[in-house]
Coordinates of N, CA and C in Angstrom, one line a residue:
X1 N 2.3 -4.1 -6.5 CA 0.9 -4.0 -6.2 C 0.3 -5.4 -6.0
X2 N 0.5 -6.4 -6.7 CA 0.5 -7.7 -6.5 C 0.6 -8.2 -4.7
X3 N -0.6 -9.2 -4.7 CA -0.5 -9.7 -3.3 C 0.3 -10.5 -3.5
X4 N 0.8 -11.0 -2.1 CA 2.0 -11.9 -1.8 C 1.8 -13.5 -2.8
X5 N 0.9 -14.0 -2.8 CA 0.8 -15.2 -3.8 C 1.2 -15.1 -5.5
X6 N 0.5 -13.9 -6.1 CA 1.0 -13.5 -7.3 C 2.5 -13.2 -7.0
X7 N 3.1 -12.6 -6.8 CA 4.2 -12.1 -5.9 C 5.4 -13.6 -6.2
X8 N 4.7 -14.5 -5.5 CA 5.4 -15.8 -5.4 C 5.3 -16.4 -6.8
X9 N 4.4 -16.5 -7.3 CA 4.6 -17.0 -8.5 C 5.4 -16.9 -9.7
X10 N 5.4 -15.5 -10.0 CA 6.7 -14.5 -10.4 C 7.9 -14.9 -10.3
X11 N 8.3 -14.9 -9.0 CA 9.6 -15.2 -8.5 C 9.7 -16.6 -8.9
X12 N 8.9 -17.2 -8.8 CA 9.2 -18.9 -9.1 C 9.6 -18.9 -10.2
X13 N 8.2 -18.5 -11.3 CA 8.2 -18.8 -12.6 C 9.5 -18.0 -13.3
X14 N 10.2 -16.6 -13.1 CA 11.0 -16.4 -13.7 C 12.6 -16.4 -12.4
X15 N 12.9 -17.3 -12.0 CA 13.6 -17.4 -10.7 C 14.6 -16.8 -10.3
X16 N 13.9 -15.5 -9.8 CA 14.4 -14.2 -9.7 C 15.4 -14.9 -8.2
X17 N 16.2 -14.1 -8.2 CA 17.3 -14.3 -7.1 C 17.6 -13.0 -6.6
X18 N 17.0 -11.9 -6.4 CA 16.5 -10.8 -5.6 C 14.9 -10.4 -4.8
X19 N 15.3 -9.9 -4.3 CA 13.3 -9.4 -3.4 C 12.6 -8.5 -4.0
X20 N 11.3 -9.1 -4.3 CA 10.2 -8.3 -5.2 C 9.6 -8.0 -4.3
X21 N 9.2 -6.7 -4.5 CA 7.8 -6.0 -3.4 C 7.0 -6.3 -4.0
X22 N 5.9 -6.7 -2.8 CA 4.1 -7.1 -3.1 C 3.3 -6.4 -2.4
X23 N 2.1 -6.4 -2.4 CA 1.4 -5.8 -1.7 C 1.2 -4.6 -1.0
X24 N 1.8 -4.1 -1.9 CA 1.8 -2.0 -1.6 C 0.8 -1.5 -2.0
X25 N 0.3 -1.1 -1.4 CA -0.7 0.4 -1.6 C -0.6 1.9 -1.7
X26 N -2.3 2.2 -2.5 CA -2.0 3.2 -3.2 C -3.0 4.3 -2.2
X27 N -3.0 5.3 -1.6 CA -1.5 6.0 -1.9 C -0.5 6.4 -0.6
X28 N -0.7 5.6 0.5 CA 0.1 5.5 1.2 C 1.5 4.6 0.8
X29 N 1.7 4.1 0.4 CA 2.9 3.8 -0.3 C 3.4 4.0 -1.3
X30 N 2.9 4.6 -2.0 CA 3.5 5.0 -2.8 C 4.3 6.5 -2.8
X31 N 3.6 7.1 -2.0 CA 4.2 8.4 -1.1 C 5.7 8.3 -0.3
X32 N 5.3 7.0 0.7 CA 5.9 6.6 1.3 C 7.4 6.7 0.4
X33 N 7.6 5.9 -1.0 CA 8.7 5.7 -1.4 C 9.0 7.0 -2.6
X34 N 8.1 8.1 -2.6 CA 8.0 8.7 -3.9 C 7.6 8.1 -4.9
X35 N 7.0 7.2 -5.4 CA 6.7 6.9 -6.3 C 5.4 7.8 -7.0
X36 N 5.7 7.3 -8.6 CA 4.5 7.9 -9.1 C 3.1 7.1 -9.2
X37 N 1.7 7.6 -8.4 CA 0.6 6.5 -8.9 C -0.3 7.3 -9.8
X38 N -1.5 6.4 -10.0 CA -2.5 7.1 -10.7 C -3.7 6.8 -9.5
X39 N -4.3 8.0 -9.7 CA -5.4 8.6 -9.0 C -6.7 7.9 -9.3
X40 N -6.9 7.3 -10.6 CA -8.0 6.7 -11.0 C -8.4 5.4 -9.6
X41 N -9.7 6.0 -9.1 CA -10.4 4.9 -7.9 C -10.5 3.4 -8.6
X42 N -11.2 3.7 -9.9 CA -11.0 2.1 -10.5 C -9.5 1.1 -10.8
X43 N -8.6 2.0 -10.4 CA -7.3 1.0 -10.9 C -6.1 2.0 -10.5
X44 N -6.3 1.9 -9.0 CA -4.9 2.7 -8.3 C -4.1 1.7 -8.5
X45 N -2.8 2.2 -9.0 CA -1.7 1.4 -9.7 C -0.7 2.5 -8.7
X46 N 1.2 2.2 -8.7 CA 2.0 3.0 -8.7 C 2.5 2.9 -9.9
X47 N 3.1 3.7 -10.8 CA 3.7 3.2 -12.1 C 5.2 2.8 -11.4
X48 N 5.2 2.0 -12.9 CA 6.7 1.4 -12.8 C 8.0 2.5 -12.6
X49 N 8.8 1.7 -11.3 CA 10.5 2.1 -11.2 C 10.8 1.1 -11.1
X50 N 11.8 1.6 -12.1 CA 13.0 0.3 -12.4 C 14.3 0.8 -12.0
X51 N 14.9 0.2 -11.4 CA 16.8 0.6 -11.1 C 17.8 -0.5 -11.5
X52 N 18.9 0.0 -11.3 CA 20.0 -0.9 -11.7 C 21.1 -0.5 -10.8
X53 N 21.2 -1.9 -9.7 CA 22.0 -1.0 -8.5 C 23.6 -1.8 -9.3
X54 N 24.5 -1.2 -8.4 CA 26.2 -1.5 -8.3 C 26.2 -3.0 -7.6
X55 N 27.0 -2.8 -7.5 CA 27.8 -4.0 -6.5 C 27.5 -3.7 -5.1
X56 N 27.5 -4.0 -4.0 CA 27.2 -4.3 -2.4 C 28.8 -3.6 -2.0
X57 N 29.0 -2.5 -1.1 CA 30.1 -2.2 -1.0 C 30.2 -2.6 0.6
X58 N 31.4 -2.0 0.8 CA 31.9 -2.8 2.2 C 30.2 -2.7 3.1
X59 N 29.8 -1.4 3.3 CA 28.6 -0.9 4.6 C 27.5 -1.5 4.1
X60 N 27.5 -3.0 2.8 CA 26.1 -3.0 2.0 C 25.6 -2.0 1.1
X61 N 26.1 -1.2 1.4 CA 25.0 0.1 0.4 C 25.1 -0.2 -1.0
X62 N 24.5 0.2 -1.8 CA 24.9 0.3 -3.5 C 24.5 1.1 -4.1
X63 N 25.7 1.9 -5.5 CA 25.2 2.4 -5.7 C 24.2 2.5 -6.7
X64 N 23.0 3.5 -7.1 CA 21.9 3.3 -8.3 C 22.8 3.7 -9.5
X65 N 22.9 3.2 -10.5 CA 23.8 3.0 -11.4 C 22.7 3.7 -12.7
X66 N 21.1 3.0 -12.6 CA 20.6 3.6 -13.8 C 18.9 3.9 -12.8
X67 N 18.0 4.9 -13.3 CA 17.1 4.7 -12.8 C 15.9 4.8 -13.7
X68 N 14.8 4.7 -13.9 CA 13.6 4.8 -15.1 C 12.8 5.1 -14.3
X69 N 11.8 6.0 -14.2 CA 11.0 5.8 -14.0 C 9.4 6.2 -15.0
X70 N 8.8 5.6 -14.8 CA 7.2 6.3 -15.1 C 6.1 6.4 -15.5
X71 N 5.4 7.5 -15.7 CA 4.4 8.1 -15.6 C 3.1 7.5 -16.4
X72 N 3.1 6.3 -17.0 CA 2.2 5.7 -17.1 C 2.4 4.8 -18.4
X73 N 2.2 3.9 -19.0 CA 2.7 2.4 -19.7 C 3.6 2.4 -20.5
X74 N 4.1 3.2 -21.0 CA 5.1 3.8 -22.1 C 6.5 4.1 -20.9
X75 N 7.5 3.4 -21.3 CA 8.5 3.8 -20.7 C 9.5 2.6 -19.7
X76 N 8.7 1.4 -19.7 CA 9.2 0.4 -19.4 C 10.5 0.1 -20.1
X77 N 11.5 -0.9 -19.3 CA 12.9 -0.9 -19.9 C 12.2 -2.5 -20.4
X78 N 13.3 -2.5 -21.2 CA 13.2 -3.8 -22.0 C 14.9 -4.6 -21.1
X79 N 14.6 -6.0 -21.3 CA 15.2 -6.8 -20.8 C 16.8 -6.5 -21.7
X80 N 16.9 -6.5 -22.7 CA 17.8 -6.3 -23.6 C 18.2 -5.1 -23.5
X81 N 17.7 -4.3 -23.6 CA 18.4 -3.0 -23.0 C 19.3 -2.7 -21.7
X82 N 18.8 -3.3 -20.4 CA 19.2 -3.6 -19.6 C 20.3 -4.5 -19.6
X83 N 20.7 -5.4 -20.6 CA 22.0 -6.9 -20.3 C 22.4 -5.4 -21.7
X84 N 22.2 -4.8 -22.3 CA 23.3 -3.7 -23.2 C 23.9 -2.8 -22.1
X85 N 23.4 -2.8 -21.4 CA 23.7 -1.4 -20.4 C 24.5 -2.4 -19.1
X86 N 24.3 -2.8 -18.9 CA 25.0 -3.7 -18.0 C 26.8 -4.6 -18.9
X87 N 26.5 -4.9 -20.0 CA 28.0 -4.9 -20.2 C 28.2 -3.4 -20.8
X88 N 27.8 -2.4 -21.1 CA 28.6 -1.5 -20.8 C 29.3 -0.9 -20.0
X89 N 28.5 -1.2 -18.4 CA 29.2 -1.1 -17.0 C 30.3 -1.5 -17.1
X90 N 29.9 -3.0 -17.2 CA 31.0 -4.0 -17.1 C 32.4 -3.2 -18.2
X91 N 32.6 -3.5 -19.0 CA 33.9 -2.7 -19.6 C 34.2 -1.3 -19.6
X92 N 33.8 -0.3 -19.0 CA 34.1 0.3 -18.3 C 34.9 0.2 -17.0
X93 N 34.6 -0.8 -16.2 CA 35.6 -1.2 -15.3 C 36.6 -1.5 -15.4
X94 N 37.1 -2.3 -16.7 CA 38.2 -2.8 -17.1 C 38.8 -1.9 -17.3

């Protein structure tokens, strides 16, 4: 939801090495992707999706490994949960 400047700053300040979406709207895009928004005119938001893709296979594709989403502030993943679930991947492959 963030315009492209917020957007940038993000990226900078935590120096993300993937593409963040900015500037989406509600509720044409959020449709657009399925996402879930809120209806409230004072503060059209999409709620949070979070994923956790695979590895990049031969065609690029990847696959979604974890997904979260939702339905309004309660439910966000934590960073740590995320690096737990991710070496769990990891040794599973082994």
């Amino acid at each position: 939801m963030d315009p492209l400047d917020k957007a940038r700053g993000v990226v900078e300040e935590s120096k993300l090495e993937f593409p963040l979406a900015h500037g989406l709207q509600v509720p044409q895009d959020a449709e657009r992707i399925g996402a879930w928004w809120d209806e409230n005119p004072k503060r059209p938001m999409i709620q949070p999706s979070e994923f956790i893709l695979g590895r990049a296979r031969d065609d690029g594709s990847r696959k979604i490994l974890s997904a979260t989403y939702s339905t309004g502030p309660i439910g966000r993943v934590k960073a740590e949960d995320v690096l737990a679930l991710l070496q769990y991947f990891d040794s599973q492959r082994k």
